[in-house]
Amino acid sequence: MSFWEVITSILGQGLWITLLTTFLSAILALVIGFAGGLMRLSRNKFVRFIVGVYVEVFRGTSLLVQLFWIYYVLPMFGITLSAITAAVLAIGLNYGAYTSEVVRSGIQSVDEGQIEASIALNMTKIQRMRRVILPQAFILMLPNLGNQLIELFKSTSLVALITLTDLTYQADVLNATTLQTTQIYTALLIIYFVIAWPMTKGIQILERKLTEGRM
Amino acid sequence: MTEPIVKYNKVTKYFDDLQVLDKIDFEIQQGEKVALIGPSGSGKTTFARLLMTLEEITDGTIEVEGEYLWHEKNEKGELSPASTEHLRKVRSNVGMVFQHFHLFPHMTVLENIIEAPITVKGKKKKEATKQGKEILDKVGLLDKADVYPAQLSGGQKQRVAIARALVMEPKVLIFDEPTSALDPELVGEVLEVIKDIADQGETSMLLITHEMDFAKEVADRIAFFDDGKIVEDGAPSEILYNPKSTRLKEFLERFMNTQTP
């Protein structure tokens, strides 16, 4: 097999699963991250405690183990999930924990004076958050969110271990049948890089667009 | 005589164990312009921030237009802490201009001004824009309507901040050292705008300042703060040229010394 054939063979069958897993778990992580970040700033001690426990548990244990646990252990409690659902859930929850910290610190980095100005204009708490704090916090979060998206994308290679036929899985299969190990894993490296790079660039462009002339 | 627009009654403020305001009684009449002077740390900024509800009151009451700001009366006539709705209702009479402007950096000048009329007062965008442009014209910045705050000078920023506060039509407008963060050559344009508002009369003003000449020119009354108390309170000419207390005398002397090189 030529190098080019190796690449197309991996891509042809694995690309869709990798991208789908990335997309769905990134959405889940973002939703959980924003909800968790806001809850961490709640006045309610109990709410803060619950989110704190979630963040520590998911940051403090390995994503691979979480993936195995959700896919192989949950069925013992009567909860059987498809491989893709388990993958999205594990990655989303894991990265959601990190994202909630990014969101929390982003919100806290917005200048206190912005809150005071919006109180002076008699905005409600929700208006303050939605119109003044979050739009500014989002820009501050963007570089970190971008890093996390790249990390998340790369970590989807773990889903090969719960039978999902992603890029890495296809490479493994190809390696087992052809034994062209050097070519196959070099091709895999290149494929991941070629997908990750535009993501990095895209975030940078978005950041520039949002800050142009304003900050 | 008409009711005062603002009435402080034995207002006390502590930050943890540190007392910054000590049982202050104080009134502002309808349309009255009051300047607050005093050394830094004397409590004058905290005094004003209580009226804007940026600090919580420790003890005593503040009334705005005859209604308690920090409290609500229950059926038995007892005072209890105000609900958020009550606080917002009474707070709508008060506006504030900050030392460091605090414009919203992600909004254009015009968007900064029409934000609260639309979200808080529920005005139509078209109407708010028309009104916003009129006020921008008043502070001389109509040509900057579509520019972001980052592209303005300090003086221009503060004039936008003044327009943003004015558009909410507050009964009382607080100015917290509005020129202290500005380069000397930009102070004049901001003072001019404040003077214009003062000359129009209706809005009561609480002006914290170190610009003694300006205080004398604009204020109907000057209150001198020291150590959490109002030590003297009277007509500008009395306060500045005929101080009674030694503390005010010392303050003015120190002040004049640092002003003239």
Coordinates of C-alpha atoms in Angstrom, one line a residue:
Chain A
M1 CA 0.0 0.0 0.0
S2 CA 1.3 3.4 -0.9
F3 CA 1.4 6.2 1.8
W4 CA -1.5 7.9 0.0
E5 CA -3.6 4.7 0.1
V6 CA -2.9 4.3 3.8
I7 CA -4.2 7.9 4.4
T8 CA -7.4 7.5 2.3
S9 CA -8.1 4.1 3.9
I10 CA -7.9 5.4 7.5
L11 CA -9.8 8.6 6.6
G12 CA -12.5 6.9 4.5
Q13 CA -13.9 4.9 7.4
G14 CA -12.8 6.7 10.6
L15 CA -13.1 10.4 9.9
W16 CA -16.8 10.6 10.3
I17 CA -16.8 9.0 13.7
T18 CA -13.9 11.1 15.0
L19 CA -15.6 14.3 13.8
L20 CA -19.0 13.3 15.1
T21 CA -17.6 12.4 18.5
T22 CA -15.6 15.6 18.7
F23 CA -18.6 17.8 17.7
L24 CA -21.2 16.2 20.0
S25 CA -18.9 16.0 23.1
A26 CA -17.7 19.6 22.5
I27 CA -21.3 20.8 22.5
L28 CA -22.0 18.8 25.7
A29 CA -18.8 20.1 27.4
L30 CA -19.7 23.6 26.5
V31 CA -23.3 23.4 27.8
I32 CA -22.1 21.6 31.0
G33 CA -19.2 24.1 31.3
F34 CA -21.3 27.2 31.2
A35 CA -24.0 25.7 33.5
G36 CA -21.3 24.5 35.9
G37 CA -19.3 27.7 35.8
L38 CA -22.4 29.8 36.6
M39 CA -23.5 27.4 39.3
R40 CA -20.0 27.7 40.9
L41 CA -20.7 31.4 41.3
S42 CA -24.1 30.8 42.8
R43 CA -24.9 32.3 46.2
N44 CA -26.3 28.9 47.3
K45 CA -23.6 27.0 49.1
F46 CA -25.2 23.6 48.3
V47 CA -25.2 24.3 44.5
R48 CA -21.5 25.4 44.7
F49 CA -20.7 22.2 46.6
I50 CA -22.4 19.9 44.1
V51 CA -20.6 21.4 41.2
G52 CA -17.3 21.4 43.2
V53 CA -17.7 17.6 43.8
Y54 CA -18.4 17.0 40.1
V55 CA -15.4 19.0 38.9
E56 CA -13.0 17.4 41.3
V57 CA -14.2 13.8 40.5
F58 CA -14.0 14.3 36.8
R59 CA -10.7 16.2 36.9
G60 CA -9.2 13.8 39.4
T61 CA -9.8 10.6 37.5
S62 CA -8.6 9.4 34.1
L63 CA -10.7 10.0 31.0
L64 CA -9.9 6.5 29.8
V65 CA -11.2 5.0 33.1
Q66 CA -14.3 7.1 32.9
L67 CA -14.9 5.9 29.4
F68 CA -14.5 2.3 30.4
W69 CA -16.7 2.8 33.5
I70 CA -19.6 4.3 31.6
Y71 CA -19.4 1.8 28.8
Y72 CA -18.6 -1.4 30.7
V73 CA -19.7 -0.8 34.3
L74 CA -22.9 1.1 33.9
P75 CA -24.6 -1.9 32.2
M76 CA -24.1 -3.8 35.4
F77 CA -26.4 -1.3 37.0
G78 CA -28.9 -1.8 34.2
I79 CA -27.9 1.2 32.1
T80 CA -26.6 0.1 28.7
L81 CA -25.4 2.8 26.4
S82 CA -24.3 2.6 22.8
A83 CA -20.6 3.1 22.2
I84 CA -21.1 6.6 20.7
T85 CA -23.4 7.7 23.5
A86 CA -20.9 6.5 26.1
A87 CA -18.1 8.2 24.3
V88 CA -19.9 11.5 24.0
L89 CA -21.0 11.3 27.7
A90 CA -17.6 10.5 29.1
I91 CA -15.7 13.1 27.0
G92 CA -18.4 15.7 27.5
L93 CA -18.5 15.3 31.3
N94 CA -14.7 15.2 31.5
Y95 CA -14.1 18.3 29.5
G96 CA -17.2 20.0 30.9
A97 CA -15.5 19.9 34.3
Y98 CA -12.5 21.7 33.0
T99 CA -14.6 24.1 30.9
S100 CA -16.7 25.0 34.0
E101 CA -13.4 26.3 35.6
V102 CA -12.6 28.3 32.5
V103 CA -16.0 29.8 32.5
R104 CA -15.9 30.6 36.2
S105 CA -12.5 32.3 36.0
G106 CA -13.5 34.1 32.8
I107 CA -16.5 35.6 34.5
Q108 CA -14.5 36.5 37.6
S109 CA -11.9 38.3 35.4
V110 CA -14.4 40.8 34.1
D111 CA -13.7 44.2 35.8
E112 CA -15.8 44.8 38.9
G113 CA -16.5 48.2 37.6
Q114 CA -18.6 46.7 34.8
I115 CA -20.9 45.2 37.4
E116 CA -21.1 48.5 39.2
A117 CA -21.9 50.4 36.1
S118 CA -24.7 48.0 35.2
I119 CA -26.1 48.2 38.8
A120 CA -26.1 52.0 38.4
L121 CA -28.1 51.6 35.2
N122 CA -30.5 49.5 37.3
M123 CA -30.1 46.3 35.3
T124 CA -31.4 43.0 36.8
K125 CA -28.9 40.3 37.8
I126 CA -29.8 38.3 34.7
Q127 CA -29.5 41.4 32.4
R128 CA -26.1 42.2 33.9
M129 CA -24.9 38.7 33.2
R130 CA -26.3 38.3 29.8
R131 CA -25.7 41.8 28.3
V132 CA -22.5 42.9 30.1
I133 CA -20.5 40.2 31.9
L134 CA -20.8 37.2 29.6
P135 CA -20.0 38.9 26.3
Q136 CA -16.8 40.2 27.9
A137 CA -16.0 37.0 29.8
F138 CA -16.5 35.0 26.6
I139 CA -13.7 36.9 24.9
L140 CA -11.4 36.3 27.9
M141 CA -12.3 32.6 27.8
L142 CA -11.8 32.1 24.1
P143 CA -8.1 31.2 24.1
N144 CA -8.7 28.6 26.8
L145 CA -11.8 27.3 25.2
G146 CA -9.8 26.9 22.0
N147 CA -7.1 24.9 23.7
Q148 CA -9.7 22.7 25.3
L149 CA -11.4 22.1 21.9
I150 CA -8.0 20.9 20.5
E151 CA -7.4 18.7 23.6
L152 CA -10.9 17.3 23.3
F153 CA -10.5 16.5 19.7
K154 CA -7.2 14.6 20.3
S155 CA -8.6 12.7 23.2
T156 CA -11.4 11.2 21.0
S157 CA -8.7 8.7 19.9
L158 CA -9.5 6.9 23.2
V159 CA -12.9 5.9 21.9
A160 CA -11.2 3.3 19.7
L161 CA -10.9 1.4 23.0
I162 CA -14.6 1.1 23.4
T163 CA -15.1 -0.3 19.9
L164 CA -15.9 2.9 18.0
T165 CA -14.5 2.9 14.5
D166 CA -12.8 6.2 14.6
L167 CA -9.5 7.3 12.9
T168 CA -7.3 5.5 15.5
Y169 CA -9.4 2.4 15.4
Q170 CA -9.1 2.2 11.6
A171 CA -5.3 2.7 11.9
D172 CA -5.1 -0.2 14.4
V173 CA -7.1 -2.5 12.1
L174 CA -5.0 -1.5 9.1
N175 CA -1.8 -2.1 11.1
A176 CA -3.0 -5.6 12.2
T177 CA -3.7 -6.6 8.6
T178 CA -0.8 -5.0 6.7
L179 CA 1.9 -4.5 9.4
Q180 CA 3.0 -1.2 7.7
T181 CA 3.4 0.3 11.1
T182 CA 5.6 3.2 10.3
Q183 CA 3.5 4.5 7.4
I184 CA 0.2 3.9 9.2
Y185 CA 1.0 5.8 12.4
T186 CA 2.8 8.6 10.6
A187 CA -0.3 9.0 8.4
L188 CA -2.4 9.0 11.6
L189 CA -0.3 11.8 13.1
I190 CA -0.5 13.9 10.0
I191 CA -4.3 13.4 9.8
Y192 CA -4.8 14.6 13.4
F193 CA -2.6 17.6 12.9
V194 CA -4.3 18.6 9.6
I195 CA -7.7 18.6 11.4
A196 CA -6.4 20.3 14.6
W197 CA -4.6 23.1 12.9
P198 CA -7.6 24.9 11.3
M199 CA -9.4 24.7 14.6
T200 CA -6.5 26.6 16.3
K201 CA -6.5 29.1 13.5
G202 CA -10.3 29.5 13.5
I203 CA -10.3 30.3 17.2
Q204 CA -7.5 32.9 16.7
I205 CA -9.5 34.5 13.9
L206 CA -12.6 34.6 16.0
E207 CA -10.8 36.1 18.9
R208 CA -9.3 38.8 16.6
K209 CA -12.7 39.5 15.1
L210 CA -14.3 39.9 18.5
T211 CA -11.7 42.2 20.0
E212 CA -10.9 44.3 16.9
G213 CA -10.9 48.0 18.0
R214 CA -12.7 47.2 21.3
M215 CA -10.1 46.1 23.8
Chain B
M1 CA -41.0 73.5 51.7
T2 CA -41.0 70.5 49.5
E3 CA -39.7 67.1 50.6
P4 CA -36.0 66.5 50.2
I5 CA -35.2 64.2 47.4
V6 CA -32.6 62.3 49.4
K7 CA -32.6 61.8 53.1
Y8 CA -29.9 60.0 55.1
N9 CA -31.0 59.2 58.6
K10 CA -28.2 58.1 61.1
V11 CA -26.4 56.2 58.4
T12 CA -23.6 54.0 59.6
K13 CA -21.3 51.8 57.6
Y14 CA -18.8 49.3 58.7
F15 CA -16.4 47.3 56.6
D16 CA -15.9 44.3 58.9
D17 CA -14.6 46.0 62.1
L18 CA -13.7 49.3 60.4
Q19 CA -16.2 52.0 60.8
V20 CA -16.3 54.3 57.7
L21 CA -19.5 56.3 58.3
D22 CA -20.8 57.3 61.7
K23 CA -24.5 58.1 62.1
I24 CA -24.7 60.6 59.3
D25 CA -27.8 62.7 58.8
F26 CA -28.0 64.5 55.5
E27 CA -30.5 65.8 53.0
I28 CA -30.4 66.8 49.4
Q29 CA -33.3 69.0 48.2
Q30 CA -35.0 68.8 44.8
G31 CA -32.6 70.2 42.2
E32 CA -29.9 70.9 44.7
K33 CA -26.2 70.5 43.8
V34 CA -24.1 69.3 46.7
A35 CA -20.3 68.9 46.6
L36 CA -18.6 66.5 48.9
I37 CA -15.0 67.3 49.8
G38 CA -12.6 65.8 52.3
P39 CA -9.4 63.7 52.6
S40 CA -9.3 60.3 51.0
G41 CA -10.6 57.6 53.3
S42 CA -12.9 60.1 55.0
G43 CA -16.0 58.2 53.8
K44 CA -17.3 60.4 51.1
T45 CA -17.2 57.8 48.3
T46 CA -18.7 55.1 50.5
F47 CA -21.4 57.7 51.5
A48 CA -22.3 58.1 47.8
R49 CA -22.0 54.4 47.0
L50 CA -24.6 53.6 49.6
L51 CA -27.1 55.8 47.7
M52 CA -26.3 53.9 44.4
T53 CA -26.6 50.6 46.4
L54 CA -23.1 49.6 45.5
E55 CA -22.4 49.0 49.2
E56 CA -24.8 47.6 51.8
I57 CA -25.9 49.9 54.6
T58 CA -25.0 48.7 58.1
D59 CA -27.4 50.8 60.1
G60 CA -29.7 53.7 59.7
T61 CA -31.9 54.5 56.7
I62 CA -31.8 56.3 53.3
E63 CA -34.9 57.7 51.7
V64 CA -35.2 58.6 48.1
E65 CA -38.3 60.6 47.1
G66 CA -39.9 59.7 50.4
E67 CA -39.3 55.9 50.0
Y68 CA -36.8 53.8 51.9
L69 CA -34.0 52.6 49.7
W70 CA -32.6 49.8 51.8
H71 CA -35.8 48.9 53.7
E72 CA -39.4 48.1 53.3
K73 CA -42.2 48.7 55.8
N74 CA -44.3 45.7 56.6
E75 CA -48.0 45.8 57.7
K76 CA -47.0 46.6 61.3
G77 CA -45.0 49.5 60.1
E78 CA -41.7 47.8 61.0
L79 CA -38.7 48.1 58.7
S80 CA -37.3 45.0 57.1
P81 CA -34.6 44.7 54.5
A82 CA -35.8 45.6 51.0
S83 CA -36.7 43.0 48.4
T84 CA -34.8 43.1 45.1
E85 CA -37.8 44.6 43.3
H86 CA -38.2 47.3 45.9
L87 CA -34.5 48.1 45.8
R88 CA -34.6 48.4 42.0
K89 CA -37.7 50.5 42.0
V90 CA -36.2 53.1 44.4
R91 CA -32.8 52.8 42.8
S92 CA -34.2 53.9 39.4
N93 CA -34.2 57.5 40.8
V94 CA -30.4 57.4 41.1
G95 CA -27.6 57.5 38.5
M96 CA -23.9 57.5 38.8
V97 CA -20.8 58.6 36.9
F98 CA -17.6 56.8 37.9
Q99 CA -14.0 57.9 38.3
H100 CA -12.9 55.3 35.8
F101 CA -15.9 55.6 33.5
H102 CA -16.8 51.9 33.3
L103 CA -18.1 52.1 29.8
F104 CA -19.0 48.7 28.3
P105 CA -16.0 47.9 26.0
H106 CA -17.9 45.5 23.8
M107 CA -20.5 48.1 22.8
T108 CA -20.2 51.1 20.6
V109 CA -20.7 54.6 22.1
L110 CA -24.4 54.7 21.0
E111 CA -25.0 51.1 22.1
N112 CA -23.6 52.0 25.6
I113 CA -26.1 54.7 25.8
I114 CA -29.2 52.9 24.5
E115 CA -28.5 49.6 26.4
A116 CA -30.3 50.5 29.6
P117 CA -33.2 52.4 28.1
I118 CA -34.0 49.3 26.0
T119 CA -33.2 46.4 28.4
V120 CA -34.2 48.2 31.7
K121 CA -36.9 50.6 30.6
G122 CA -38.3 48.5 27.8
K123 CA -38.0 51.3 25.2
K124 CA -38.2 50.6 21.5
K125 CA -34.8 50.6 19.8
K126 CA -35.8 53.4 17.4
E127 CA -37.0 55.7 20.1
A128 CA -34.0 54.9 22.3
T129 CA -31.6 55.6 19.4
K130 CA -33.2 59.0 18.7
Q131 CA -33.0 59.9 22.4
G132 CA -29.5 58.6 22.6
K133 CA -28.3 60.6 19.7
E134 CA -29.8 63.8 21.2
I135 CA -28.0 63.3 24.4
L136 CA -24.7 62.4 22.6
D137 CA -25.1 65.7 20.7
K138 CA -25.6 67.5 24.0
V139 CA -22.2 66.2 25.3
G140 CA -20.7 67.0 21.9
L141 CA -19.9 63.5 20.7
L142 CA -22.5 62.7 18.1
D143 CA -19.8 62.0 15.5
K144 CA -18.4 59.2 17.8
A145 CA -21.7 57.3 18.0
D146 CA -20.4 54.2 16.2
V147 CA -17.0 54.1 17.7
Y148 CA -15.9 51.7 20.4
P149 CA -14.9 53.2 23.8
A150 CA -11.3 52.0 23.4
Q151 CA -10.8 54.6 20.6
L152 CA -11.9 57.5 22.7
S153 CA -9.8 59.8 24.9
G154 CA -10.4 59.8 28.7
G155 CA -12.4 63.0 28.5
Q156 CA -14.5 61.7 25.7
K157 CA -15.1 58.4 27.6
Q158 CA -16.3 60.3 30.6
R159 CA -18.6 62.5 28.5
V160 CA -20.1 59.3 27.1
A161 CA -20.5 57.9 30.6
I162 CA -22.3 61.1 31.6
A163 CA -24.6 60.7 28.6
R164 CA -25.2 57.1 29.5
A165 CA -26.3 58.1 33.1
L166 CA -28.4 61.0 31.9
V167 CA -30.4 59.1 29.4
M168 CA -32.0 57.2 32.3
E169 CA -33.3 60.5 33.6
P170 CA -32.3 60.1 37.3
K171 CA -33.6 62.5 39.9
V172 CA -30.2 62.4 41.6
L173 CA -26.9 62.0 39.7
I174 CA -23.8 61.0 41.6
F175 CA -20.4 62.1 40.2
D176 CA -17.6 60.2 41.9
E177 CA -14.4 62.1 41.2
P178 CA -15.3 62.4 37.6
T179 CA -12.1 64.1 36.5
S180 CA -9.5 62.4 38.8
A181 CA -8.5 59.8 36.2
L182 CA -8.1 62.3 33.4
D183 CA -5.0 64.0 32.0
P184 CA -5.1 67.7 33.1
E185 CA -5.8 69.0 29.6
L186 CA -9.0 66.8 29.4
V187 CA -10.5 67.9 32.7
G188 CA -12.0 71.1 31.3
E189 CA -14.3 69.5 28.7
V190 CA -15.8 67.1 31.3
L191 CA -16.3 69.9 33.8
E192 CA -18.1 71.9 31.1
V193 CA -20.5 69.1 30.5
I194 CA -21.3 68.7 34.2
K195 CA -21.7 72.5 34.5
D196 CA -24.3 72.4 31.6
I197 CA -26.3 69.7 33.4
A198 CA -26.1 71.7 36.6
D199 CA -27.3 74.8 34.9
Q200 CA -30.4 73.0 33.5
G201 CA -31.5 72.7 37.1
E202 CA -33.9 69.8 37.5
T203 CA -31.4 67.0 38.4
S204 CA -30.1 67.0 41.9
M205 CA -26.3 66.3 42.0
L206 CA -24.0 64.8 44.5
L207 CA -20.5 65.7 43.4
I208 CA -17.4 64.2 45.0
T209 CA -14.5 66.2 43.9
H210 CA -11.1 67.6 44.5
E211 CA -11.7 70.5 42.1
M212 CA -12.4 73.3 44.7
D213 CA -12.9 76.0 42.1
F214 CA -15.4 73.9 40.3
A215 CA -17.2 72.9 43.5
K216 CA -17.6 76.6 44.3
E217 CA -18.9 77.3 40.8
V218 CA -21.4 74.5 40.5
A219 CA -22.5 73.6 44.0
D220 CA -25.2 75.2 46.1
R221 CA -23.7 73.6 49.2
I222 CA -20.5 71.9 50.2
A223 CA -20.2 69.2 52.8
F224 CA -16.8 68.5 54.3
F225 CA -16.1 64.9 55.4
D226 CA -13.6 63.8 57.8
D227 CA -13.2 60.5 59.6
G228 CA -16.6 59.1 58.7
K229 CA -18.5 62.3 59.7
I230 CA -19.7 65.5 58.1
V231 CA -17.7 68.0 59.9
E232 CA -19.1 71.1 58.2
D233 CA -21.9 71.7 55.7
G234 CA -22.8 75.0 54.2
A235 CA -22.6 77.5 51.4
P236 CA -19.5 77.2 49.2
S237 CA -18.2 80.6 50.2
E238 CA -18.6 79.8 53.9
I239 CA -16.9 76.4 53.6
L240 CA -14.0 77.5 51.4
Y241 CA -13.3 81.0 52.8
N242 CA -14.6 80.9 56.3
P243 CA -14.0 77.4 57.7
K244 CA -15.0 77.0 61.3
S245 CA -13.3 73.8 62.3
T246 CA -9.6 73.3 62.6
R247 CA -9.9 70.1 60.5
L248 CA -11.4 71.9 57.6
K249 CA -8.9 74.7 57.9
E250 CA -6.0 72.2 57.8
F251 CA -7.5 70.3 54.9
L252 CA -7.9 73.5 52.8
E253 CA -4.4 74.7 53.7
R254 CA -2.9 71.3 52.8
F255 CA -5.0 71.4 49.6
M256 CA -3.9 74.9 48.6
N257 CA -0.3 74.0 49.2
T258 CA -0.4 71.0 47.0
Q259 CA -2.3 72.9 44.3
T260 CA 0.1 75.8 43.9
P261 CA 3.6 74.8 42.9

